[in-house]
XYZ file of N, CA, C and O in Angstrom:
752
model
N 17.502 16.984 -46.360
C 16.786 16.316 -45.280
C 17.253 16.774 -43.903
O 16.480 16.722 -42.964
N 18.489 17.212 -43.785
C 18.988 17.692 -42.506
C 18.147 18.875 -42.032
O 17.743 18.942 -40.862
N 17.832 19.804 -42.935
C 17.006 20.955 -42.574
C 15.608 20.522 -42.127
O 15.049 21.083 -41.181
N 15.068 19.541 -42.818
C 13.749 19.013 -42.444
C 13.784 18.461 -41.025
O 12.908 18.749 -40.201
N 14.795 17.656 -40.729
C 14.928 17.056 -39.393
C 15.057 18.149 -38.334
O 14.377 18.114 -37.292
N 15.900 19.115 -38.597
C 16.086 20.218 -37.639
C 14.779 20.987 -37.429
O 14.438 21.346 -36.294
N 14.038 21.237 -38.519
C 12.755 21.937 -38.415
C 11.746 21.137 -37.586
O 10.999 21.711 -36.784
N 11.718 19.836 -37.806
C 10.796 18.989 -37.038
C 11.122 19.037 -35.545
O 10.224 19.155 -34.714
N 12.402 18.941 -35.208
C 12.775 19.018 -33.793
C 12.464 20.391 -33.204
O 12.090 20.504 -32.031
N 12.557 21.428 -33.998
C 12.201 22.765 -33.516
C 10.710 22.839 -33.201
O 10.307 23.370 -32.165
N 9.876 22.276 -34.085
C 8.431 22.251 -33.840
C 8.103 21.460 -32.577
O 7.294 21.898 -31.754
N 8.737 20.297 -32.446
C 8.503 19.458 -31.270
C 8.914 20.197 -29.998
O 8.189 20.203 -29.003
N 10.073 20.830 -30.031
C 10.547 21.528 -28.830
C 9.628 22.688 -28.463
O 9.387 22.944 -27.279
N 9.082 23.380 -29.449
C 8.142 24.471 -29.164
C 6.871 23.928 -28.512
O 6.340 24.539 -27.574
N 6.378 22.781 -29.003
C 5.203 22.158 -28.378
C 5.470 21.873 -26.907
O 4.646 22.166 -26.040
N 6.622 21.293 -26.626
C 6.943 20.918 -25.251
C 7.129 22.149 -24.368
O 6.773 22.125 -23.190
N 7.646 23.236 -24.907
C 7.766 24.466 -24.122
C 6.391 24.970 -23.691
O 6.216 25.451 -22.581
N 5.404 24.831 -24.577
C 4.053 25.281 -24.250
C 3.371 24.386 -23.213
O 2.405 24.822 -22.572
N 3.862 23.163 -23.044
C 3.264 22.262 -22.051
C 3.408 22.798 -20.634
O 2.601 22.466 -19.763
N 4.400 23.622 -20.388
C 4.576 24.194 -19.048
C 3.316 24.905 -18.581
O 3.002 24.906 -17.399
N 2.595 25.504 -19.517
C 1.365 26.216 -19.181
C 0.290 25.271 -18.639
O -0.655 25.709 -17.973
N 0.433 23.981 -18.924
C -0.556 22.993 -18.482
C -0.218 22.383 -17.126
O -0.933 21.506 -16.645
N 0.857 22.855 -16.484
C 1.288 22.275 -15.208
C 0.159 22.194 -14.174
O 0.000 21.152 -13.524
N -0.667 23.239 -13.999
C -1.729 23.130 -12.984
C -2.740 22.015 -13.264
O -3.123 21.281 -12.350
N -3.160 21.872 -14.515
C -4.147 20.834 -14.833
C -3.504 19.439 -14.798
O -4.148 18.460 -14.406
N -2.235 19.334 -15.169
C -1.522 18.050 -15.067
C -1.405 17.651 -13.601
O -1.646 16.496 -13.239
N -1.078 18.602 -12.744
C -0.990 18.325 -11.317
C -2.352 17.912 -10.759
O -2.447 16.988 -9.943
N -3.404 18.575 -11.211
C -4.762 18.233 -10.781
C -5.097 16.784 -11.166
O -5.661 16.037 -10.363
N -4.735 16.387 -12.379
C -4.984 15.011 -12.827
C -4.211 14.019 -11.968
O -4.747 12.976 -11.568
N -2.959 14.339 -11.659
C -2.155 13.452 -10.804
C -2.782 13.321 -9.419
O -2.852 12.214 -8.866
N -3.271 14.426 -8.872
C -3.895 14.394 -7.540
C -5.151 13.527 -7.528
O -5.401 12.809 -6.556
N -5.927 13.569 -8.601
C -7.122 12.729 -8.698
C -6.719 11.254 -8.661
O -7.342 10.447 -7.961
N -5.669 10.912 -9.374
C -5.188 9.521 -9.383
C -4.654 9.121 -8.009
O -4.933 8.007 -7.525
N -3.890 9.983 -7.394
C -3.341 9.703 -6.060
C -4.473 9.450 -5.067
O -4.438 8.479 -4.295
N -5.493 10.296 -5.079
C -6.636 10.100 -4.185
C -7.323 8.771 -4.434
O -7.719 8.084 -3.488
N -7.459 8.407 -5.697
C -8.080 7.123 -6.024
C -7.254 5.972 -5.451
O -7.793 5.077 -4.785
N -5.947 5.993 -5.692
C -5.093 4.912 -5.187
C -5.109 4.851 -3.665
O -5.171 3.776 -3.072
N -5.058 5.996 -3.007
C -5.068 6.028 -1.534
C -6.362 5.459 -0.965
O -6.382 4.962 0.153
N -7.441 5.540 -1.741
C -8.736 5.024 -1.293
C -9.024 3.609 -1.794
O -10.163 3.152 -1.722
N -7.998 2.940 -2.329
C -8.168 1.559 -2.771
C -8.830 1.412 -4.125
O -9.311 0.329 -4.463
N -8.843 2.481 -4.900
C -9.458 2.429 -6.228
C -8.411 2.222 -7.313
O -7.225 2.105 -7.028
N -8.872 2.196 -8.548
C -7.985 1.939 -9.681
C -8.072 3.052 -10.709
O -8.999 3.855 -10.701
N -7.092 3.029 -11.626
C -7.075 3.941 -12.763
C -7.146 3.093 -14.026
O -6.374 2.145 -14.188
N -8.091 3.426 -14.897
C -8.264 2.715 -16.160
C -7.931 3.669 -17.299
O -8.140 4.876 -17.188
N -7.428 3.111 -18.392
C -7.033 3.895 -19.561
C -7.735 3.348 -20.798
O -7.896 2.131 -20.933
N -8.100 4.246 -21.726
C -8.629 3.793 -23.015
C -8.253 4.778 -24.105
O -8.000 5.956 -23.844
N -8.197 4.281 -25.319
C -7.884 5.084 -26.492
C -7.741 4.180 -27.700
O -7.656 2.955 -27.565
N -7.707 4.758 -28.873
C -7.604 4.011 -30.127
C -6.242 4.229 -30.777
O -5.650 5.302 -30.635
N -5.769 3.249 -31.518
C -4.527 3.389 -32.282
C -3.348 3.688 -31.381
O -3.071 2.959 -30.420
N -2.630 4.772 -31.676
C -1.488 5.162 -30.855
C -1.894 5.456 -29.428
O -1.133 5.219 -28.480
N -3.110 5.962 -29.239
C -3.615 6.222 -27.891
C -3.867 4.916 -27.139
O -3.775 4.878 -25.907
N -4.168 3.847 -27.860
C -4.289 2.523 -27.226
C -2.919 2.076 -26.728
O -2.788 1.558 -25.610
N -1.903 2.288 -27.546
C -0.540 1.944 -27.122
C -0.124 2.756 -25.901
O 0.465 2.222 -24.960
N -0.446 4.047 -25.910
C -0.131 4.890 -24.758
C -0.892 4.429 -23.519
O -0.371 4.481 -22.403
N -2.121 3.965 -23.701
C -2.910 3.438 -22.580
C -2.212 2.249 -21.938
O -2.101 2.166 -20.716
N -1.747 1.334 -22.772
C -1.017 0.169 -22.257
C 0.261 0.600 -21.552
O 0.585 0.103 -20.474
N 0.981 1.505 -22.172
C 2.257 1.978 -21.650
C 2.071 2.582 -20.264
O 2.789 2.232 -19.315
N 1.108 3.478 -20.115
C 0.916 4.162 -18.839
C 0.384 3.225 -17.762
O 0.790 3.312 -16.597
N -0.499 2.307 -18.129
C -0.971 1.314 -17.155
C 0.198 0.463 -16.666
O 0.321 0.177 -15.462
N 1.096 0.093 -17.562
C 2.264 -0.704 -17.182
C 3.179 0.065 -16.235
O 3.728 -0.518 -15.283
N 3.351 1.362 -16.473
C 4.193 2.175 -15.585
C 3.647 2.154 -14.162
O 4.401 2.130 -13.197
N 2.319 2.171 -14.036
C 1.712 2.184 -12.711
C 1.701 0.813 -12.056
O 1.953 0.691 -10.860
N 1.428 -0.226 -12.818
C 1.398 -1.573 -12.251
C 2.809 -2.039 -11.886
O 3.029 -2.559 -10.783
N 3.747 -1.853 -12.771
C 5.099 -2.377 -12.556
C 5.956 -1.380 -11.784
O 6.246 -1.595 -10.613
N 6.371 -0.329 -12.441
C 7.115 0.757 -11.809
C 7.396 1.796 -12.866
O 7.457 1.486 -14.052
N 7.578 3.012 -12.416
C 8.037 4.057 -13.315
C 9.527 4.260 -13.057
O 10.354 3.848 -13.842
N 9.870 4.828 -11.922
C 11.280 5.015 -11.577
C 11.666 4.292 -10.294
O 12.832 3.979 -10.105
N 10.693 4.046 -9.423
C 10.982 3.493 -8.093
C 10.592 2.022 -7.994
O 9.575 1.610 -8.546
N 11.380 1.281 -7.243
C 10.963 -0.059 -6.840
C 9.912 0.147 -5.758
O 10.168 0.782 -4.743
N 8.705 -0.366 -5.978
C 7.604 -0.129 -5.044
C 6.488 -1.128 -5.319
O 6.551 -1.914 -6.257
N 5.476 -1.080 -4.457
C 4.323 -1.964 -4.639
C 3.566 -1.584 -5.910
O 3.614 -0.444 -6.367
N 2.876 -2.547 -6.462
C 2.081 -2.323 -7.672
C 0.888 -1.424 -7.367
O 0.324 -1.469 -6.276
N 0.525 -0.625 -8.346
C -0.677 0.190 -8.266
C -1.730 -0.414 -9.194
O -1.400 -0.973 -10.246
N -2.980 -0.285 -8.804
C -4.086 -0.906 -9.525
C -4.451 -0.067 -10.753
O -5.167 0.928 -10.652
N -3.930 -0.469 -11.905
C -4.190 0.229 -13.166
C -4.434 -0.805 -14.260
O -3.860 -1.893 -14.232
N -5.277 -0.436 -15.202
C -5.611 -1.365 -16.285
C -5.851 -0.594 -17.583
O -6.448 0.480 -17.571
N -5.360 -1.161 -18.660
C -5.636 -0.618 -19.997
C -6.823 -1.389 -20.569
O -6.770 -2.617 -20.688
N -7.870 -0.687 -20.915
C -9.077 -1.327 -21.450
C -8.934 -1.702 -22.919
O -9.918 -2.051 -23.557
N -7.725 -1.645 -23.431
C -7.470 -1.905 -24.851
C -6.864 -3.283 -25.098
O -6.563 -3.620 -26.243
N -6.697 -4.085 -24.061
C -5.881 -5.287 -24.186
C -6.634 -6.612 -24.222
O -6.070 -7.618 -24.612
N -7.873 -6.655 -23.796
C -8.604 -7.918 -23.751
C -9.296 -8.141 -25.101
O -10.411 -7.684 -25.329
N -8.613 -8.864 -25.982
C -9.111 -9.007 -27.360
C -10.465 -9.706 -27.432
O -11.277 -9.363 -28.296
N -10.718 -10.643 -26.550
C -12.017 -11.317 -26.579
C -13.148 -10.350 -26.251
O -14.186 -10.339 -26.916
N -12.950 -9.532 -25.216
C -13.970 -8.551 -24.859
C -14.109 -7.502 -25.957
O -15.225 -7.143 -26.358
N -12.978 -7.006 -26.459
C -13.018 -5.972 -27.501
C -13.750 -6.459 -28.748
O -14.613 -5.758 -29.289
N -13.408 -7.656 -29.194
C -14.024 -8.150 -30.437
C -15.463 -8.571 -30.226
O -16.301 -8.389 -31.122
N -15.787 -9.113 -29.053
C -17.187 -9.471 -28.774
C -18.048 -8.215 -28.714
O -19.131 -8.166 -29.308
N -17.574 -7.203 -28.009
C -18.339 -5.960 -27.912
C -18.498 -5.312 -29.291
O -19.591 -4.848 -29.640
N -17.422 -5.297 -30.060
C -17.487 -4.693 -31.398
C -18.445 -5.464 -32.300
O -19.216 -4.860 -33.055
N -18.407 -6.776 -32.218
C -19.240 -7.617 -33.076
C -20.691 -7.649 -32.613
O -21.610 -7.504 -33.421
N -20.908 -7.858 -31.320
C -22.258 -8.074 -30.807
C -23.015 -6.781 -30.525
O -24.239 -6.757 -30.572
N -22.282 -5.725 -30.190
C -22.916 -4.435 -29.884
C -22.600 -3.453 -31.004
O -23.412 -3.214 -31.868
N -21.416 -2.883 -30.950
C -20.866 -1.994 -31.985
C -19.528 -1.520 -31.449
O -19.303 -1.501 -30.236
N -18.651 -1.091 -32.338
C -17.326 -0.629 -31.925
C -17.424 0.532 -30.931
O -16.572 0.698 -30.064
N -18.485 1.302 -31.032
C -18.682 2.449 -30.138
C -18.792 2.042 -28.668
O -18.645 2.894 -27.780
N -19.037 0.772 -28.385
C -19.276 0.308 -27.015
C -18.095 -0.436 -26.392
O -18.207 -0.900 -25.260
N -16.975 -0.569 -27.094
C -15.901 -1.449 -26.604
C -15.311 -1.009 -25.269
O -14.916 -1.854 -24.467
N -15.253 0.271 -25.005
C -14.716 0.749 -23.719
C -15.833 0.970 -22.706
O -15.671 0.669 -21.523
N -16.957 1.474 -23.163
C -18.087 1.717 -22.265
C -18.478 0.442 -21.521
O -18.722 0.460 -20.313
N -18.526 -0.661 -22.250
C -18.949 -1.932 -21.646
C -17.974 -2.365 -20.556
O -18.379 -2.868 -19.510
N -16.675 -2.154 -20.799
C -15.671 -2.521 -19.798
C -15.718 -1.594 -18.586
O -15.532 -2.044 -17.449
N -15.968 -0.322 -18.811
C -16.127 0.613 -17.693
C -17.301 0.157 -16.829
O -17.210 0.135 -15.597
N -18.388 -0.250 -17.470
C -19.561 -0.735 -16.743
C -19.229 -1.986 -15.933
O -19.669 -2.127 -14.785
N -18.441 -2.874 -16.505
C -18.105 -4.134 -15.829
C -17.067 -3.959 -14.719
O -17.155 -4.602 -13.676
N -16.079 -3.103 -14.939
C -14.925 -3.019 -14.042
C -14.907 -1.776 -13.162
O -14.241 -1.761 -12.129
N -15.595 -0.730 -13.585
C -15.512 0.545 -12.875
C -16.397 0.595 -11.658
O -17.481 0.011 -11.628
N -15.915 1.302 -10.646
C -16.728 1.548 -9.458
C -16.474 2.972 -8.997
O -15.458 3.588 -9.350
N -17.396 3.475 -8.218
C -17.282 4.844 -7.727
C -15.915 5.055 -7.078
O -15.448 4.212 -6.320
N -15.269 6.161 -7.433
C -13.948 6.471 -6.897
C -12.802 6.080 -7.814
O -11.682 6.524 -7.622
N -13.071 5.233 -8.808
C -12.060 4.891 -9.801
C -11.842 6.091 -10.721
O -12.608 7.056 -10.699
N -10.810 6.004 -11.550
C -10.491 7.057 -12.509
C -10.435 6.449 -13.907
O -9.871 5.365 -14.088
N -11.003 7.140 -14.869
C -10.863 6.756 -16.272
C -10.053 7.831 -16.977
O -10.437 9.004 -16.986
N -8.921 7.419 -17.534
C -8.096 8.281 -18.383
C -8.496 7.987 -19.815
O -8.329 6.869 -20.299
N -9.024 8.974 -20.508
C -9.495 8.811 -21.884
C -8.552 9.553 -22.821
O -8.461 10.773 -22.770
N -7.837 8.819 -23.654
C -6.883 9.416 -24.593
C -7.504 9.471 -25.980
O -7.954 8.451 -26.510
N -7.550 10.672 -26.554
C -8.076 10.846 -27.906
C -7.429 12.082 -28.506
O -7.650 13.196 -28.014
N -6.635 11.901 -29.542
C -5.942 13.048 -30.127
C -6.936 14.068 -30.676
O -6.718 15.265 -30.569
N -8.045 13.595 -31.224
C -9.060 14.498 -31.770
C -10.066 14.932 -30.719
O -10.706 15.976 -30.855
N -10.243 14.098 -29.701
C -11.292 14.351 -28.727
C -12.673 13.996 -29.245
O -13.687 14.286 -28.625
N -12.717 13.312 -30.395
C -13.993 13.016 -31.050
C -14.296 11.521 -31.149
O -15.316 11.149 -31.749
N -13.455 10.670 -30.616
C -13.660 9.223 -30.735
C -14.901 8.809 -29.949
O -14.943 8.930 -28.727
N -15.887 8.315 -30.671
C -17.174 7.996 -30.048
C -17.027 6.956 -28.944
O -17.635 7.087 -27.877
N -16.214 5.930 -29.172
C -16.081 4.890 -28.146
C -15.421 5.436 -26.877
O -15.755 5.021 -25.768
N -14.528 6.402 -27.011
C -13.894 7.029 -25.852
C -14.896 7.943 -25.148
O -15.005 7.925 -23.916
N -15.649 8.700 -25.905
C -16.658 9.590 -25.326
C -17.716 8.791 -24.573
O -18.105 9.152 -23.453
N -18.171 7.694 -25.147
C -19.175 6.850 -24.480
C -18.617 6.289 -23.179
O -19.340 6.185 -22.184
N -17.336 5.930 -23.176
C -16.714 5.417 -21.948
C -16.702 6.496 -20.866
O -16.995 6.216 -19.696
N -16.372 7.723 -21.253
C -16.362 8.837 -20.300
C -17.772 9.071 -19.751
O -17.960 9.230 -18.534
N -18.753 9.069 -20.624
C -20.131 9.291 -20.179
C -20.572 8.224 -19.187
O -21.167 8.525 -18.146
N -20.270 6.964 -19.504
C -20.668 5.867 -18.602
C -19.897 5.944 -17.292
O -20.467 5.710 -16.209
N -18.625 6.288 -17.360
C -17.815 6.415 -16.156
C -18.414 7.460 -15.216
O -18.526 7.233 -14.005
N -18.817 8.577 -15.768
C -19.402 9.635 -14.938
C -20.718 9.173 -14.308
O -20.989 9.472 -13.152
N -21.517 8.431 -15.065
C -22.768 7.897 -14.518
C -22.510 6.990 -13.321
O -23.311 6.930 -12.396
N -21.381 6.285 -13.349
C -21.040 5.329 -12.293
C -20.250 5.961 -11.150
O -19.888 5.267 -10.199
N -19.954 7.256 -11.245
C -19.246 7.930 -10.171
C -17.738 7.873 -10.260
O -17.045 8.093 -9.258
N -17.205 7.590 -11.447
C -15.765 7.625 -11.645
C -15.336 9.053 -11.950
O -16.115 9.836 -12.496
N -14.096 9.385 -11.627
C -13.497 10.642 -12.067
C -12.975 10.406 -13.481
O -12.458 9.322 -13.782
N -13.080 11.405 -14.335
C -12.657 11.233 -15.722
C -11.647 12.298 -16.110
O -11.812 13.477 -15.795
N -10.606 11.843 -16.796
C -9.539 12.717 -17.276
C -9.369 12.455 -18.767
O -9.202 11.307 -19.173
N -9.406 13.505 -19.562
C -9.206 13.373 -21.008
C -7.866 13.979 -21.391
O -7.506 15.063 -20.918
N -7.132 13.285 -22.222
C -5.912 13.796 -22.861
C -6.244 13.962 -24.336
O -6.596 12.985 -25.003
N -6.144 15.205 -24.839
C -6.560 15.488 -26.210
C -5.546 16.375 -26.924
O -4.526 16.745 -26.350
N -5.902 16.747 -28.144
C -5.150 17.749 -28.888
C -5.681 19.132 -28.552
O -6.469 19.306 -27.612
N -5.285 20.106 -29.337
C -5.559 21.506 -29.002
C -7.042 21.873 -28.965
O -7.439 22.729 -28.184
N -7.862 21.231 -29.786
C -9.278 21.605 -29.798
C -10.056 20.938 -28.667
O -11.079 21.450 -28.241
N -9.599 19.789 -28.217
C -10.287 19.063 -27.152
C -11.462 18.241 -27.628
O -11.932 17.362 -26.928
N -11.959 18.533 -28.837
C -13.115 17.802 -29.341
C -14.278 17.875 -28.366
O -14.294 18.692 -27.448
N -15.252 17.001 -28.539
C -16.413 17.025 -27.649
C -16.134 16.359 -26.310
O -16.873 16.591 -25.352
N -15.074 15.563 -26.210
C -14.779 14.919 -24.929
C -14.436 15.949 -23.859
O -14.671 15.717 -22.673
N -13.944 17.113 -24.257
C -13.596 18.144 -23.270
C -14.822 18.623 -22.499
O -14.704 19.117 -21.388
N -16.005 18.489 -23.086
C -17.239 18.883 -22.415
C -17.771 17.772 -21.512
O -18.680 18.012 -20.719
N -17.217 16.592 -21.636
C -17.701 15.434 -20.887
C -16.811 15.106 -19.688
O -17.309 14.695 -18.647
N -15.504 15.246 -19.850
C -14.557 14.835 -18.810
C -14.512 15.839 -17.666
O -14.756 17.028 -17.866
N -14.164 15.349 -16.480
C -13.985 16.232 -15.323
C -12.768 17.131 -15.515
O -12.784 18.295 -15.146
N -11.707 16.551 -16.063
C -10.460 17.270 -16.301
C -10.045 16.987 -17.738
O -10.045 15.831 -18.162
N -9.695 18.035 -18.472
C -9.191 17.844 -19.830
C -7.834 18.512 -19.960
O -7.687 19.681 -19.621
N -6.879 17.738 -20.433
C -5.537 18.248 -20.713
C -5.423 18.356 -22.228
O -5.314 17.354 -22.919
N -5.484 19.587 -22.731
C -5.454 19.846 -24.168
C -4.037 20.242 -24.574
O -3.577 21.325 -24.218
N -3.376 19.379 -25.318
C -2.018 19.667 -25.754
C -2.033 20.713 -26.868
O -3.008 20.812 -27.619
N -0.956 21.497 -26.995
C -0.939 22.619 -27.948
C -0.584 22.225 -29.375
O 0.329 22.772 -29.967
N -1.317 21.262 -29.929
C -1.086 20.864 -31.319
C -2.345 20.215 -31.863
O -3.155 19.685 -31.097
N -2.482 20.237 -33.182
C -3.554 19.492 -33.824
C -2.983 18.444 -34.781
O -3.686 17.909 -35.620
N -1.700 18.144 -34.618
C -1.024 17.142 -35.446
C -0.879 15.869 -34.610
O -0.270 15.881 -33.535
N -1.448 14.773 -35.116
C -1.588 13.549 -34.338
C -0.293 13.091 -33.691
O -0.259 12.831 -32.481
N 0.783 12.954 -34.460
C 2.012 12.424 -33.860
C 2.555 13.365 -32.780
O 3.056 12.915 -31.751
N 2.433 14.668 -32.978
C 2.906 15.605 -31.962
C 2.048 15.526 -30.701
O 2.576 15.606 -29.579
N 0.757 15.358 -30.870
C -0.136 15.195 -29.724
C 0.268 13.950 -28.932
O 0.399 13.984 -27.702
N 0.499 12.851 -29.641
C 0.860 11.598 -28.968
C 2.198 11.709 -28.251
O 2.368 11.151 -27.157
N 3.148 12.434 -28.824
C 4.438 12.649 -28.156
C 4.233 13.371 -26.835
O 4.841 13.027 -25.815
N 3.349 14.343 -26.842
C 3.080 15.096 -25.615
C 2.254 14.277 -24.632
O 2.469 14.372 -23.412
N 1.342 13.451 -25.131
C 0.544 12.625 -24.230
C 1.428 11.703 -23.405
O 1.220 11.559 -22.200
N 2.389 11.067 -24.043
C 3.220 10.131 -23.280
C 4.109 10.889 -22.296
O 4.342 10.424 -21.170
N 4.582 12.069 -22.671
C 5.383 12.874 -21.741
C 4.542 13.305 -20.538
O 4.995 13.217 -19.387
N 3.324 13.746 -20.787
C 2.419 14.130 -19.698
C 2.126 12.922 -18.817
O 2.154 13.014 -17.586
N 1.856 11.798 -19.453
C 1.599 10.569 -18.695
C 2.767 10.185 -17.818
O 2.588 9.775 -16.663
N 3.970 10.315 -18.335
C 5.157 10.001 -17.538
C 5.283 10.933 -16.342
O 5.619 10.493 -15.238
N 5.018 12.206 -16.549
C 5.091 13.157 -15.431
C 4.053 12.801 -14.373
O 4.342 12.828 -13.172
N 2.854 12.446 -14.799
C 1.813 12.050 -13.849
C 2.241 10.797 -13.088
O 2.082 10.730 -11.861
N 2.810 9.823 -13.783
C 3.300 8.609 -13.106
C 4.376 8.958 -12.088
O 4.401 8.405 -10.981
N 5.248 9.866 -12.442
C 6.318 10.292 -11.538
C 5.739 10.958 -10.290
O 6.140 10.652 -9.157
N 4.774 11.853 -10.470
C 4.141 12.518 -9.330
C 3.452 11.493 -8.434
O 3.555 11.553 -7.202
N 2.756 10.549 -9.045
C 2.068 9.505 -8.275
C 3.070 8.729 -7.430
O 2.859 8.520 -6.233
N 4.164 8.285 -8.042
C 5.182 7.540 -7.276
C 5.760 8.376 -6.140
O 5.934 7.878 -5.035
N 6.065 9.618 -6.430
C 6.647 10.483 -5.401
C 5.711 10.643 -4.203
O 6.162 10.672 -3.060
N 4.423 10.780 -4.474
C 3.458 10.998 -3.392
C 3.048 9.704 -2.694
O 2.847 9.700 -1.481
N 2.918 8.634 -3.447
C 2.446 7.368 -2.864
C 3.544 6.626 -2.127
O 3.271 5.865 -1.201
N 4.787 6.828 -2.540
C 5.900 6.043 -1.984
C 7.036 6.957 -1.555
O 8.141 6.873 -2.063
N 6.748 7.851 -0.617
C 7.742 8.804 -0.121
C 8.835 8.092 0.654
O 8.592 7.132 1.326
């Protein structure tokens, strides 16, 4: 098992080394968020499963703090309101759980961060489509293929893996870097 563990860490470290190539698009995503916050807008997050957890995590970093003691930033995870989620899933369909919230809460100038390891989650894609109709900026965090969401989002950050857990490890690292850039720029 020691060899297995060492091999896994080697794979993970190689994935993270390749993330350096994504620095320009990660910086672009951070700048979109910074512009939104400077203009009094918000950043919303959505995703399923582990991506839902990452959505909550990143929204919390922005609302509370990442590294600096500072004022709260307007961020929300669209994965947390169980009444809205279950009503939308029951009364409409699961495909609408994020789209409906984007319609209710989103306004021009806001940002939607759409997390999907496959890039194929219909409810995430529908949220991106509705966000664009409403004038929101859209950022997708995906795996290596990008799925169909890469054709819908304004910015797509495609991590160099097609293995779900490795993609999620990179998503949270990318999210943390974006939170760090936002804090550095917003609270100099």
